[in-house]
Amino acid sequence: MLFLNYTPDLTETDMTIYREIVKDMDAVVYMRIRDLAETTYCSTASIQRFCQKFDCSGWAEFKTKLRMYNNQSNHRGQLPNDIDGGEITRSIAACEDGQYQQAIDRAAHLLYEHSQVVWVGFGTSRIVADYGQ
């Protein structure tokens, strides 16, 4: 993800910042932290925490690493992925496990028995919760 070899654990706010950075990397490397905060409707503190998740001490170091990453010719024009492909593969493999299928069947039976179910989710789970409504 960007200049890291792994995918850090990002919150919804972090993903908003990340998407803005990926969308216009050429402009972001020249932005002040306040400019990015205004663009993403986030606080400067949120951006600082985001930078720390990318092993940077702050916005200045993050911009420097981002500029070097952006200047590498093999990354130019290539957008990083938001999704960890390994996690998808592990999830598909887990579906073939008998215990996993039994747990899904039990959960489905519980949901079917009740007349009212409340769906709550945050981040990726929010998508599932929206689907459940």
PDB file of C-alpha atoms in Angstrom:
ATOM      1  CA  MET A   1       0.000   0.000   0.000  1.00  0.00           C
ATOM      2  CA  LEU A   2       1.686   3.139  -1.275  1.00  0.00           C
ATOM      3  CA  PHE A   3       5.327   2.868  -0.195  1.00  0.00           C
ATOM      4  CA  LEU A   4       4.759   0.116   2.417  1.00  0.00           C
ATOM      5  CA  ASN A   5       5.151  -3.618   1.868  1.00  0.00           C
ATOM      6  CA  TYR A   6       2.084  -4.350   4.002  1.00  0.00           C
ATOM      7  CA  THR A   7      -1.414  -2.977   4.518  1.00  0.00           C
ATOM      8  CA  PRO A   8      -1.802  -1.016   7.755  1.00  0.00           C
ATOM      9  CA  ASP A   9      -5.053  -1.157   9.730  1.00  0.00           C
ATOM     10  CA  LEU A  10      -6.951   1.898   8.471  1.00  0.00           C
ATOM     11  CA  THR A  11     -10.096   3.424   9.918  1.00  0.00           C
ATOM     12  CA  GLU A  12     -12.879   4.999   7.859  1.00  0.00           C
ATOM     13  CA  THR A  13     -11.244   8.424   8.313  1.00  0.00           C
ATOM     14  CA  ASP A  14      -7.869   6.996   7.285  1.00  0.00           C
ATOM     15  CA  MET A  15      -9.439   5.535   4.140  1.00  0.00           C
ATOM     16  CA  THR A  16     -10.880   8.961   3.269  1.00  0.00           C
ATOM     17  CA  ILE A  17      -7.408  10.470   3.570  1.00  0.00           C
ATOM     18  CA  TYR A  18      -5.837   7.569   1.660  1.00  0.00           C
ATOM     19  CA  ARG A  19      -8.282   7.845  -1.244  1.00  0.00           C
ATOM     20  CA  GLU A  20      -7.643  11.572  -1.578  1.00  0.00           C
ATOM     21  CA  ILE A  21      -3.877  11.006  -1.586  1.00  0.00           C
ATOM     22  CA  VAL A  22      -4.099   8.258  -4.210  1.00  0.00           C
ATOM     23  CA  LYS A  23      -6.537  10.256  -6.342  1.00  0.00           C
ATOM     24  CA  ASP A  24      -4.163  13.182  -6.836  1.00  0.00           C
ATOM     25  CA  MET A  25      -0.674  12.220  -5.662  1.00  0.00           C
ATOM     26  CA  ASP A  26       1.028  14.862  -7.791  1.00  0.00           C
ATOM     27  CA  ALA A  27      -0.845  17.667  -6.019  1.00  0.00           C
ATOM     28  CA  VAL A  28      -0.784  16.136  -2.517  1.00  0.00           C
ATOM     29  CA  VAL A  29       3.026  16.106  -2.347  1.00  0.00           C
ATOM     30  CA  TYR A  30       2.923  19.931  -2.454  1.00  0.00           C
ATOM     31  CA  MET A  31       0.004  20.400  -0.040  1.00  0.00           C
ATOM     32  CA  ARG A  32       0.249  21.633   3.494  1.00  0.00           C
ATOM     33  CA  ILE A  33      -1.334  19.429   6.143  1.00  0.00           C
ATOM     34  CA  ARG A  34      -4.088  22.028   6.573  1.00  0.00           C
ATOM     35  CA  ASP A  35      -4.869  21.904   2.855  1.00  0.00           C
ATOM     36  CA  LEU A  36      -5.288  18.123   2.943  1.00  0.00           C
ATOM     37  CA  ALA A  37      -7.355  18.377   6.138  1.00  0.00           C
ATOM     38  CA  GLU A  38      -9.659  20.862   4.448  1.00  0.00           C
ATOM     39  CA  THR A  39      -9.958  18.725   1.304  1.00  0.00           C
ATOM     40  CA  THR A  40     -10.766  15.543   3.244  1.00  0.00           C
ATOM     41  CA  TYR A  41     -12.892  17.243   5.940  1.00  0.00           C
ATOM     42  CA  CYS A  42     -10.592  15.718   8.576  1.00  0.00           C
ATOM     43  CA  SER A  43      -8.531  17.240  11.347  1.00  0.00           C
ATOM     44  CA  THR A  44      -4.789  17.721  11.101  1.00  0.00           C
ATOM     45  CA  ALA A  45      -4.477  15.323  14.055  1.00  0.00           C
ATOM     46  CA  SER A  46      -6.220  12.617  11.995  1.00  0.00           C
ATOM     47  CA  ILE A  47      -3.717  13.154   9.206  1.00  0.00           C
ATOM     48  CA  GLN A  48      -0.819  12.936  11.676  1.00  0.00           C
ATOM     49  CA  ARG A  49      -2.178   9.598  12.991  1.00  0.00           C
ATOM     50  CA  PHE A  50      -2.567   8.431   9.379  1.00  0.00           C
ATOM     51  CA  CYS A  51       1.096   9.300   8.712  1.00  0.00           C
ATOM     52  CA  GLN A  52       2.200   7.329  11.774  1.00  0.00           C
ATOM     53  CA  LYS A  53       0.397   4.244  10.433  1.00  0.00           C
ATOM     54  CA  PHE A  54       2.658   4.569   7.390  1.00  0.00           C
ATOM     55  CA  ASP A  55       5.781   4.550   9.606  1.00  0.00           C
ATOM     56  CA  CYS A  56       6.311   8.288   9.334  1.00  0.00           C
ATOM     57  CA  SER A  57       6.879  10.715  12.202  1.00  0.00           C
ATOM     58  CA  GLY A  58       4.607  13.309  10.608  1.00  0.00           C
ATOM     59  CA  TRP A  59       3.259  14.939   7.482  1.00  0.00           C
ATOM     60  CA  ALA A  60       6.636  16.231   6.246  1.00  0.00           C
ATOM     61  CA  GLU A  61       8.229  12.777   6.318  1.00  0.00           C
ATOM     62  CA  PHE A  62       5.128  11.219   4.733  1.00  0.00           C
ATOM     63  CA  LYS A  63       5.231  13.736   1.868  1.00  0.00           C
ATOM     64  CA  THR A  64       8.910  13.014   1.291  1.00  0.00           C
ATOM     65  CA  LYS A  65       8.308   9.264   1.089  1.00  0.00           C
ATOM     66  CA  LEU A  66       5.248   9.825  -1.089  1.00  0.00           C
ATOM     67  CA  ARG A  67       7.231  12.052  -3.468  1.00  0.00           C
ATOM     68  CA  MET A  68       9.968   9.402  -3.824  1.00  0.00           C
ATOM     69  CA  TYR A  69       7.337   6.694  -4.358  1.00  0.00           C
ATOM     70  CA  ASN A  70       5.522   8.828  -6.928  1.00  0.00           C
ATOM     71  CA  ASN A  71       8.751   9.499  -8.840  1.00  0.00           C
ATOM     72  CA  GLN A  72       9.508   5.812  -9.318  1.00  0.00           C
ATOM     73  CA  SER A  73       8.669   5.029 -12.905  1.00  0.00           C
ATOM     74  CA  ASN A  74       7.303   1.544 -12.188  1.00  0.00           C
ATOM     75  CA  HIS A  75       4.564   2.970  -9.954  1.00  0.00           C
ATOM     76  CA  ARG A  76       3.517   5.870 -12.147  1.00  0.00           C
ATOM     77  CA  GLY A  77      -0.104   5.519 -13.248  1.00  0.00           C
ATOM     78  CA  GLN A  78      -0.700   2.520 -11.029  1.00  0.00           C
ATOM     79  CA  LEU A  79      -3.255   2.948  -8.243  1.00  0.00           C
ATOM     80  CA  PRO A  80      -2.667   0.983  -5.039  1.00  0.00           C
ATOM     81  CA  ASN A  81      -5.327  -1.475  -3.882  1.00  0.00           C
ATOM     82  CA  ASP A  82      -7.624  -0.787  -0.933  1.00  0.00           C
ATOM     83  CA  ILE A  83      -8.205  -4.499  -0.445  1.00  0.00           C
ATOM     84  CA  ASP A  84      -5.797  -7.129   0.818  1.00  0.00           C
ATOM     85  CA  GLY A  85      -5.996  -9.988  -1.706  1.00  0.00           C
ATOM     86  CA  GLY A  86      -4.648 -12.471   0.831  1.00  0.00           C
ATOM     87  CA  GLU A  87      -7.606 -11.811   3.114  1.00  0.00           C
ATOM     88  CA  ILE A  88     -10.033 -12.604   0.295  1.00  0.00           C
ATOM     89  CA  THR A  89      -8.207 -15.867  -0.440  1.00  0.00           C
ATOM     90  CA  ARG A  90      -8.252 -16.868   3.256  1.00  0.00           C
ATOM     91  CA  SER A  91     -11.983 -16.094   3.474  1.00  0.00           C
ATOM     92  CA  ILE A  92     -12.793 -18.236   0.439  1.00  0.00           C
ATOM     93  CA  ALA A  93     -10.707 -21.105   1.801  1.00  0.00           C
ATOM     94  CA  ALA A  94     -12.487 -20.845   5.165  1.00  0.00           C
ATOM     95  CA  CYS A  95     -15.868 -21.251   3.432  1.00  0.00           C
ATOM     96  CA  GLU A  96     -14.941 -24.820   2.531  1.00  0.00           C
ATOM     97  CA  ASP A  97     -14.420 -25.688   6.214  1.00  0.00           C
ATOM     98  CA  GLY A  98     -17.353 -27.645   7.711  1.00  0.00           C
ATOM     99  CA  GLN A  99     -17.280 -25.714  10.991  1.00  0.00           C
ATOM    100  CA  TYR A 100     -17.563 -22.436   9.124  1.00  0.00           C
ATOM    101  CA  GLN A 101     -20.618 -23.647   7.207  1.00  0.00           C
ATOM    102  CA  GLN A 102     -22.235 -24.905  10.434  1.00  0.00           C
ATOM    103  CA  ALA A 103     -21.692 -21.504  12.076  1.00  0.00           C
ATOM    104  CA  ILE A 104     -23.323 -19.766   9.103  1.00  0.00           C
ATOM    105  CA  ASP A 105     -26.275 -22.177   9.256  1.00  0.00           C
ATOM    106  CA  ARG A 106     -26.747 -21.526  13.000  1.00  0.00           C
ATOM    107  CA  ALA A 107     -26.595 -17.746  12.462  1.00  0.00           C
ATOM    108  CA  ALA A 108     -29.075 -17.936   9.577  1.00  0.00           C
ATOM    109  CA  HIS A 109     -31.454 -20.014  11.717  1.00  0.00           C
ATOM    110  CA  LEU A 110     -31.267 -17.461  14.561  1.00  0.00           C
ATOM    111  CA  LEU A 111     -31.976 -14.586  12.189  1.00  0.00           C
ATOM    112  CA  TYR A 112     -34.883 -16.454  10.628  1.00  0.00           C
ATOM    113  CA  GLU A 113     -36.509 -17.121  14.022  1.00  0.00           C
ATOM    114  CA  HIS A 114     -36.650 -13.449  15.056  1.00  0.00           C
ATOM    115  CA  SER A 115     -39.093 -10.907  13.658  1.00  0.00           C
ATOM    116  CA  GLN A 116     -36.818  -7.902  14.236  1.00  0.00           C
ATOM    117  CA  VAL A 117     -33.081  -7.786  13.587  1.00  0.00           C
ATOM    118  CA  VAL A 118     -30.853  -4.724  13.997  1.00  0.00           C
ATOM    119  CA  TRP A 119     -27.898  -4.484  11.614  1.00  0.00           C
ATOM    120  CA  VAL A 120     -24.893  -2.446  12.777  1.00  0.00           C
ATOM    121  CA  GLY A 121     -21.552  -2.064  11.092  1.00  0.00           C
ATOM    122  CA  PHE A 122     -18.514   0.194  10.740  1.00  0.00           C
ATOM    123  CA  GLY A 123     -15.991   0.220   7.929  1.00  0.00           C
ATOM    124  CA  THR A 124     -16.346  -2.846   5.706  1.00  0.00           C
ATOM    125  CA  SER A 125     -18.994  -4.259   8.050  1.00  0.00           C
ATOM    126  CA  ARG A 126     -21.123  -1.194   7.310  1.00  0.00           C
ATOM    127  CA  ILE A 127     -21.560  -2.487   3.757  1.00  0.00           C
ATOM    128  CA  VAL A 128     -22.885  -5.783   5.115  1.00  0.00           C
ATOM    129  CA  ALA A 129     -25.165  -3.923   7.540  1.00  0.00           C
ATOM    130  CA  ASP A 130     -26.538  -1.792   4.703  1.00  0.00           C
ATOM    131  CA  TYR A 131     -27.205  -4.952   2.717  1.00  0.00           C
ATOM    132  CA  GLY A 132     -29.013  -6.516   5.703  1.00  0.00           C
ATOM    133  CA  GLN A 133     -31.518  -3.713   5.912  1.00  0.00           C
TER     134      GLN A 133
END
